[in-house]
mmCIF file of C-alpha atoms in Angstrom:
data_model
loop_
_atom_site.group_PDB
_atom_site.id
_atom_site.type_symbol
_atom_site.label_atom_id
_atom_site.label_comp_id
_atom_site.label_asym_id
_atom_site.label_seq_id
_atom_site.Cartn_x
_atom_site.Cartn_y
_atom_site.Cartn_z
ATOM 1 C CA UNK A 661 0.000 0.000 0.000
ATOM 2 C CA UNK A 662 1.207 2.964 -1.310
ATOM 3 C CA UNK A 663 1.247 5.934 2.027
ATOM 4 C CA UNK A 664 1.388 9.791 1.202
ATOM 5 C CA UNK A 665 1.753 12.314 3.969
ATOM 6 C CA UNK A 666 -0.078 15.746 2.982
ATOM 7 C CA UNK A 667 1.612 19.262 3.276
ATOM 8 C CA UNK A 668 1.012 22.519 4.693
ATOM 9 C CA UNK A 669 -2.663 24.438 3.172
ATOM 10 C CA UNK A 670 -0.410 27.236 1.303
ATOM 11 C CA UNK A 671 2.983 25.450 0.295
ATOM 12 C CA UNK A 672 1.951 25.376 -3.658
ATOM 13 C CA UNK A 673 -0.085 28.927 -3.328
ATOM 14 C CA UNK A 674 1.244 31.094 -6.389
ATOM 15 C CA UNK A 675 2.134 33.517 -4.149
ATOM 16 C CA UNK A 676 3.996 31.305 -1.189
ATOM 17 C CA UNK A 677 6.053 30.012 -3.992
ATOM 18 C CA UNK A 678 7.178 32.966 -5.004
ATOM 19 C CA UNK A 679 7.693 34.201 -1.166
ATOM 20 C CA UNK A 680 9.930 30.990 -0.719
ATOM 21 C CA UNK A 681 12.102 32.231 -3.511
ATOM 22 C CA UNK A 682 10.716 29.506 -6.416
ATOM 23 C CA UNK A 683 9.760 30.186 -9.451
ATOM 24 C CA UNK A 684 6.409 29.775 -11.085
ATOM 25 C CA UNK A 685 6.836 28.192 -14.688
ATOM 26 C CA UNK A 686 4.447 30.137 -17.476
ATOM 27 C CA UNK A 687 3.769 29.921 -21.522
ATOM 28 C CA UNK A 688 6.131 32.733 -22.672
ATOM 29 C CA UNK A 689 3.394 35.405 -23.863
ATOM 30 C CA UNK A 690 5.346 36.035 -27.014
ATOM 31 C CA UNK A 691 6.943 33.477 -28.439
ATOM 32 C CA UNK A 692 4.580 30.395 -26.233
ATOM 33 C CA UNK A 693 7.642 28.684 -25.233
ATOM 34 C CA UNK A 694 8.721 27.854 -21.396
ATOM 35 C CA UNK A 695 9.167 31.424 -19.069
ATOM 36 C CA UNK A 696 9.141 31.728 -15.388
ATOM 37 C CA UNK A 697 7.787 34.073 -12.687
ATOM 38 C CA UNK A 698 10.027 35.495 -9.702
ATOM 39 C CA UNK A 699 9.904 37.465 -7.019
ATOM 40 C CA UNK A 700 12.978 39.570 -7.169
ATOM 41 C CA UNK A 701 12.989 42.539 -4.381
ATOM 42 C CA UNK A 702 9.487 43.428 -3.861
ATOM 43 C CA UNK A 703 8.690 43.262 -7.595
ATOM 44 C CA UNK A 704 7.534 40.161 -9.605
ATOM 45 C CA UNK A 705 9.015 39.291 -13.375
ATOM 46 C CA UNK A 706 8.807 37.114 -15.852
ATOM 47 C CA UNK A 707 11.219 35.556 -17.891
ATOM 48 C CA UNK A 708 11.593 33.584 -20.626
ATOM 49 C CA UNK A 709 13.908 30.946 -21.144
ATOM 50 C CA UNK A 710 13.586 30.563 -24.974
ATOM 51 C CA UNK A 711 13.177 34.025 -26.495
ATOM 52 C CA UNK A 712 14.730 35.826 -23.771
ATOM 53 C CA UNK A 713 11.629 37.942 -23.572
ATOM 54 C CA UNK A 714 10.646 39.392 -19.812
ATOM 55 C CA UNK A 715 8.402 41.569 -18.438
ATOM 56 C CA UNK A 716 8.167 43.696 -14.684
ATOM 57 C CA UNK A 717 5.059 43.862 -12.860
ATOM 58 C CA UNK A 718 3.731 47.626 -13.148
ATOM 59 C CA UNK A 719 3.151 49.258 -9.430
ATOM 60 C CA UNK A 720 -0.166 50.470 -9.116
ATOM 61 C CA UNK A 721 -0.520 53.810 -7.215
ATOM 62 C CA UNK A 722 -3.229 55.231 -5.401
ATOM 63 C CA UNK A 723 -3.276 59.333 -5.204
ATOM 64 C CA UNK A 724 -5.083 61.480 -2.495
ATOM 65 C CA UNK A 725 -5.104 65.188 -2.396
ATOM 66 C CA UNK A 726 -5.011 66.965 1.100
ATOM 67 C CA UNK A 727 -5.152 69.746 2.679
ATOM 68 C CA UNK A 728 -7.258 72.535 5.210
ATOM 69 C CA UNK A 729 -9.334 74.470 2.990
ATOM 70 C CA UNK A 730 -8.661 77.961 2.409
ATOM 71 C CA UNK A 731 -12.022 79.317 3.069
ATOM 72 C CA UNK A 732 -13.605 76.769 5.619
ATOM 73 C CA UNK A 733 -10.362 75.616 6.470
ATOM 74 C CA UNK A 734 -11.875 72.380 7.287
ATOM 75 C CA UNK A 735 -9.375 68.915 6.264
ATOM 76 C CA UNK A 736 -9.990 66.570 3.486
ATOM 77 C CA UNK A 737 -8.519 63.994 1.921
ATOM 78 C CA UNK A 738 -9.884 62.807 -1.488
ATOM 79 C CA UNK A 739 -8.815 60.195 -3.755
ATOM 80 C CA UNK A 740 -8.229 61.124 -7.637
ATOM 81 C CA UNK A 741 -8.626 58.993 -10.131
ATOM 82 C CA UNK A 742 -8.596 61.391 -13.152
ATOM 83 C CA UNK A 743 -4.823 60.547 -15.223
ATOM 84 C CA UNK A 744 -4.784 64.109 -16.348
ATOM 85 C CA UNK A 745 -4.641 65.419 -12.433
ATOM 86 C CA UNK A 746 -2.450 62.687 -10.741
ATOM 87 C CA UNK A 747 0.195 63.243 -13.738
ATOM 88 C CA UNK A 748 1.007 66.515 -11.342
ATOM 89 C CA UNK A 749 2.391 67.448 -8.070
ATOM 90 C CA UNK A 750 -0.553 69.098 -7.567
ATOM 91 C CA UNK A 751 -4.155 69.411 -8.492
ATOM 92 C CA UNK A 752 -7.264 71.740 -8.003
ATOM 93 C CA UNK A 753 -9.735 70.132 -5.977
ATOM 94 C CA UNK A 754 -13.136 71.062 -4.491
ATOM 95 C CA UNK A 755 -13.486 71.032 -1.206
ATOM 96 C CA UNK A 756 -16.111 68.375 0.345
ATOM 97 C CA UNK A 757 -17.459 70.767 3.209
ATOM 98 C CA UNK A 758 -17.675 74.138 1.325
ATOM 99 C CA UNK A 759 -17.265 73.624 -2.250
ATOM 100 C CA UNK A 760 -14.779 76.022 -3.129
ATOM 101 C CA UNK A 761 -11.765 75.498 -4.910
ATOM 102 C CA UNK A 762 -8.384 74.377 -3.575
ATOM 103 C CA UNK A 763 -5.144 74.193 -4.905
ATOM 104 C CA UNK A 764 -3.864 70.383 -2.772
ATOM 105 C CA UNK A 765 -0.913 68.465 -3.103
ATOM 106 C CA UNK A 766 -1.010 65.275 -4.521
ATOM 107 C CA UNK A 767 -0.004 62.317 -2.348
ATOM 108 C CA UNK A 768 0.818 58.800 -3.753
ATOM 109 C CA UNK A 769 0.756 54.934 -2.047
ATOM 110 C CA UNK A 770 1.821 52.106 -3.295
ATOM 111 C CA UNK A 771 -1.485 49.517 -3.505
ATOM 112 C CA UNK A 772 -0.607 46.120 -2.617
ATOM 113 C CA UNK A 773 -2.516 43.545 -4.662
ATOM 114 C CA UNK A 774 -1.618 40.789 -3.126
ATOM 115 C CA UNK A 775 -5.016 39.621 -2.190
ATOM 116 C CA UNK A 776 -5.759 38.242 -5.990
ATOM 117 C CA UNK A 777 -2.195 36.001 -5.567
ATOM 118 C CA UNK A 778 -3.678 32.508 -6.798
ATOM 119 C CA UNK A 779 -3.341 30.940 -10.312
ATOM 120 C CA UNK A 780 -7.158 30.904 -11.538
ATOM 121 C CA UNK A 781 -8.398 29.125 -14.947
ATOM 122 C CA UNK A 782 -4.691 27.644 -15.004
ATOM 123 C CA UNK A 783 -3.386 31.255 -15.381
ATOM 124 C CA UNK A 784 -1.354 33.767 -13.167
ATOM 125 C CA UNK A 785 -3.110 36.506 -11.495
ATOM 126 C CA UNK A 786 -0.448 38.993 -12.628
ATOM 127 C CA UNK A 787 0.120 38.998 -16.404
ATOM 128 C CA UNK A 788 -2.414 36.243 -17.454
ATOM 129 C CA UNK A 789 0.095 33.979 -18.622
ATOM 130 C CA UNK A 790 -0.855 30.609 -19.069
ATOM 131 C CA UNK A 791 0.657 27.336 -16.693
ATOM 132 C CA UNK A 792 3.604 25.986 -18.615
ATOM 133 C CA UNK A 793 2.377 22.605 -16.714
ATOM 134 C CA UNK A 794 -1.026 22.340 -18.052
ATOM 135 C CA UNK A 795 -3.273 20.103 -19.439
ATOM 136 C CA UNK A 796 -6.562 18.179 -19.610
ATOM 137 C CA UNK A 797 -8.160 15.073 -17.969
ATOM 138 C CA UNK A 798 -11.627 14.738 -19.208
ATOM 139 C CA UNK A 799 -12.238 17.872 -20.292
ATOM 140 C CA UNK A 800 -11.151 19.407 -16.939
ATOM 141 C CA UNK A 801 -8.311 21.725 -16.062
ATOM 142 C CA UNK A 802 -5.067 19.692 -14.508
ATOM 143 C CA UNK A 803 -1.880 22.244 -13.631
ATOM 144 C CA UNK A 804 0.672 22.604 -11.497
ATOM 145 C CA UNK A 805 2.842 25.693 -10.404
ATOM 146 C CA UNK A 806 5.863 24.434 -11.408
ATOM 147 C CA UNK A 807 8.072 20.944 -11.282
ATOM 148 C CA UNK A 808 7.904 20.360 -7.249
ATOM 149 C CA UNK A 809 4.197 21.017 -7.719
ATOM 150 C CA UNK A 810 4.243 17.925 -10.507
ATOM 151 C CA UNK A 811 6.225 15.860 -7.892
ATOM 152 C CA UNK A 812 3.399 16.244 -5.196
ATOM 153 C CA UNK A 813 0.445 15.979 -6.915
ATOM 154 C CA UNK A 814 1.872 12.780 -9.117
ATOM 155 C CA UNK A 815 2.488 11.627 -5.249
ATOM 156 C CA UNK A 816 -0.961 12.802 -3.809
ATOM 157 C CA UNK A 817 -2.892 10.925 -6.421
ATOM 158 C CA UNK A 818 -1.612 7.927 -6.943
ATOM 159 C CA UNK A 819 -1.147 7.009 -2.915
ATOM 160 C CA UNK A 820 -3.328 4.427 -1.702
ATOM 161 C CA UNK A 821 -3.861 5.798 2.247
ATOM 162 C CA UNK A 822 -3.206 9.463 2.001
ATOM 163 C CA UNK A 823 -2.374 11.002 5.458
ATOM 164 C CA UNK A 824 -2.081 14.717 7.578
ATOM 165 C CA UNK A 825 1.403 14.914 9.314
ATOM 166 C CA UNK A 826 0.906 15.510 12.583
ATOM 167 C CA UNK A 827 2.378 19.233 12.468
ATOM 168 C CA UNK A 828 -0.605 20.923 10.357
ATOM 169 C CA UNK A 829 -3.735 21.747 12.351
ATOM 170 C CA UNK A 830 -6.348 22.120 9.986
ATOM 171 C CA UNK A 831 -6.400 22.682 6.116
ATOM 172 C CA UNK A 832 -3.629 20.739 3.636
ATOM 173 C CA UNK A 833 -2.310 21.403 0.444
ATOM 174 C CA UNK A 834 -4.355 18.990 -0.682
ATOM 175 C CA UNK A 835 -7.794 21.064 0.416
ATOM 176 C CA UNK A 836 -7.185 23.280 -2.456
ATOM 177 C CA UNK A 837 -7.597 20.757 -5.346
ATOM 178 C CA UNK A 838 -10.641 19.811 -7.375
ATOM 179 C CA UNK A 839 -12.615 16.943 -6.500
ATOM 180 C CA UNK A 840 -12.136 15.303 -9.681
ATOM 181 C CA UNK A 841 -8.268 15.342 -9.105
ATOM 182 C CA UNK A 842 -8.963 13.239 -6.129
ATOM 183 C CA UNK A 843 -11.552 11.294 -7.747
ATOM 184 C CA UNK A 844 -10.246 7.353 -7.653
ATOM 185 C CA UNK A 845 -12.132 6.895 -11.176
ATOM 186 C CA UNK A 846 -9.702 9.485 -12.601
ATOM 187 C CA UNK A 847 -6.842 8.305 -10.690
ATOM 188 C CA UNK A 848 -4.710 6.144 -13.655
ATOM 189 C CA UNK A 849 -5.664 9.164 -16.658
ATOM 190 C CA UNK A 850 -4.866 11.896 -13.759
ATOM 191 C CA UNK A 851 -1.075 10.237 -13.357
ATOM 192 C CA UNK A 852 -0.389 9.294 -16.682
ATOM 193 C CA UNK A 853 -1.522 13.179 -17.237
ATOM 194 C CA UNK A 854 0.860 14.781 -14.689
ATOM 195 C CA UNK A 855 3.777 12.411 -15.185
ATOM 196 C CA UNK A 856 3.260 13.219 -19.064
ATOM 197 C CA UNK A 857 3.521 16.909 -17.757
ATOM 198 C CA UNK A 858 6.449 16.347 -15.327
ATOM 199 C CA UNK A 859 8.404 15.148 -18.678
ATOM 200 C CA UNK A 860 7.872 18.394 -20.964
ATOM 201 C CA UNK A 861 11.411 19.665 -22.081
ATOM 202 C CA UNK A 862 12.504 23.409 -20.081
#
């Protein structure tokens, strides 16, 4: 009998991989062929390991305009959205309490957009970019993040008594997945899938 021991709930999260310093293996945008995503500073890229194409991740900014009024002199603090005022230092702005006009400073934060860091339709929630490991089984989506990804789930699904270590309270790795990658009726297709996947050249 066959014995796997499940992992922790976020070890193969697209972001936790790229936290841990691994890389997340994409379809190069441009030319199709094998790229990665990594986490280099604070900033994500892509790269690609055929064409030599890349790409950054763009920082989104939020901007704010503040300030006492100068006939109420009453504070606010409004977000703009409008491209033609936040490509300033400053920007007129009416004020919320009196409506007259204000000349305010422009203020800009960095948004973090972390919250959306999950692959979703076998894609990655920062440029789109399709799963390098990717295929079908049935009709339904089978991926993986990238090659230790493969190794587990080639692991997870073809174990006959499938166990929590001891160490992880609640949720596994394993929680995440589809039913019908657990499914035992899929279970033969599902490794000859991912071990057909694990083989792919890059």
């Amino acid at each position: 009998m066959k014995r796997f021991e499940d992992e922790g709930a976020y070890k193969y999260n697209f972001y936790w991989v790229l936290r841990r310093g691994e890389r997340v293996d994409v379809k190069c945008q441009a030319c199709g062929g094998h790229a990665f995503i990594e986490q280099c500073q604070d900033q994500m890229q892509w790269k690609c390991s055929t064409c030599y194409a890349y790409g950054v991740e763009k920082p989104v900014y939020q901007y704010h305009a503040k300030g006492n009024c100068a006939l109420c002199e009453r504070w606010f603090n409004i977000e703009v959205t409008d491209e033609k005022q936040t490509s300033h230092k400053s920007t007129h702005i009416d004020c919320p309490h009196c409506g007259a006009v204000n000349q305010a400073q422009l203020h800009s934060k960095r948004v973090c957009r972390r919250y959306i860091m999950d692959t979703r339709d076998g894609r990655d929630p920062i440029y789109g970019m399709e799963l390098y490991f990717l295929d079908y089984v049935r009709g339904k989506l089978v991926w993986a993040v990238n090659r230790a990804h493969l190794n587990y789930l080639i692991s997870y699904v073809s174990a006959d008594l499938r166990v929590r270590r001891g160490n992880i309270p609640f949720k596994t790795a394993s929680h995440y997945l589809p039913v019908y990658m657990k499914e035992a009726k899929n279970r033969d297709q599902m490794v000859r899938t991912l071990t057909k996947l694990l083989h792919k050249t890059g």
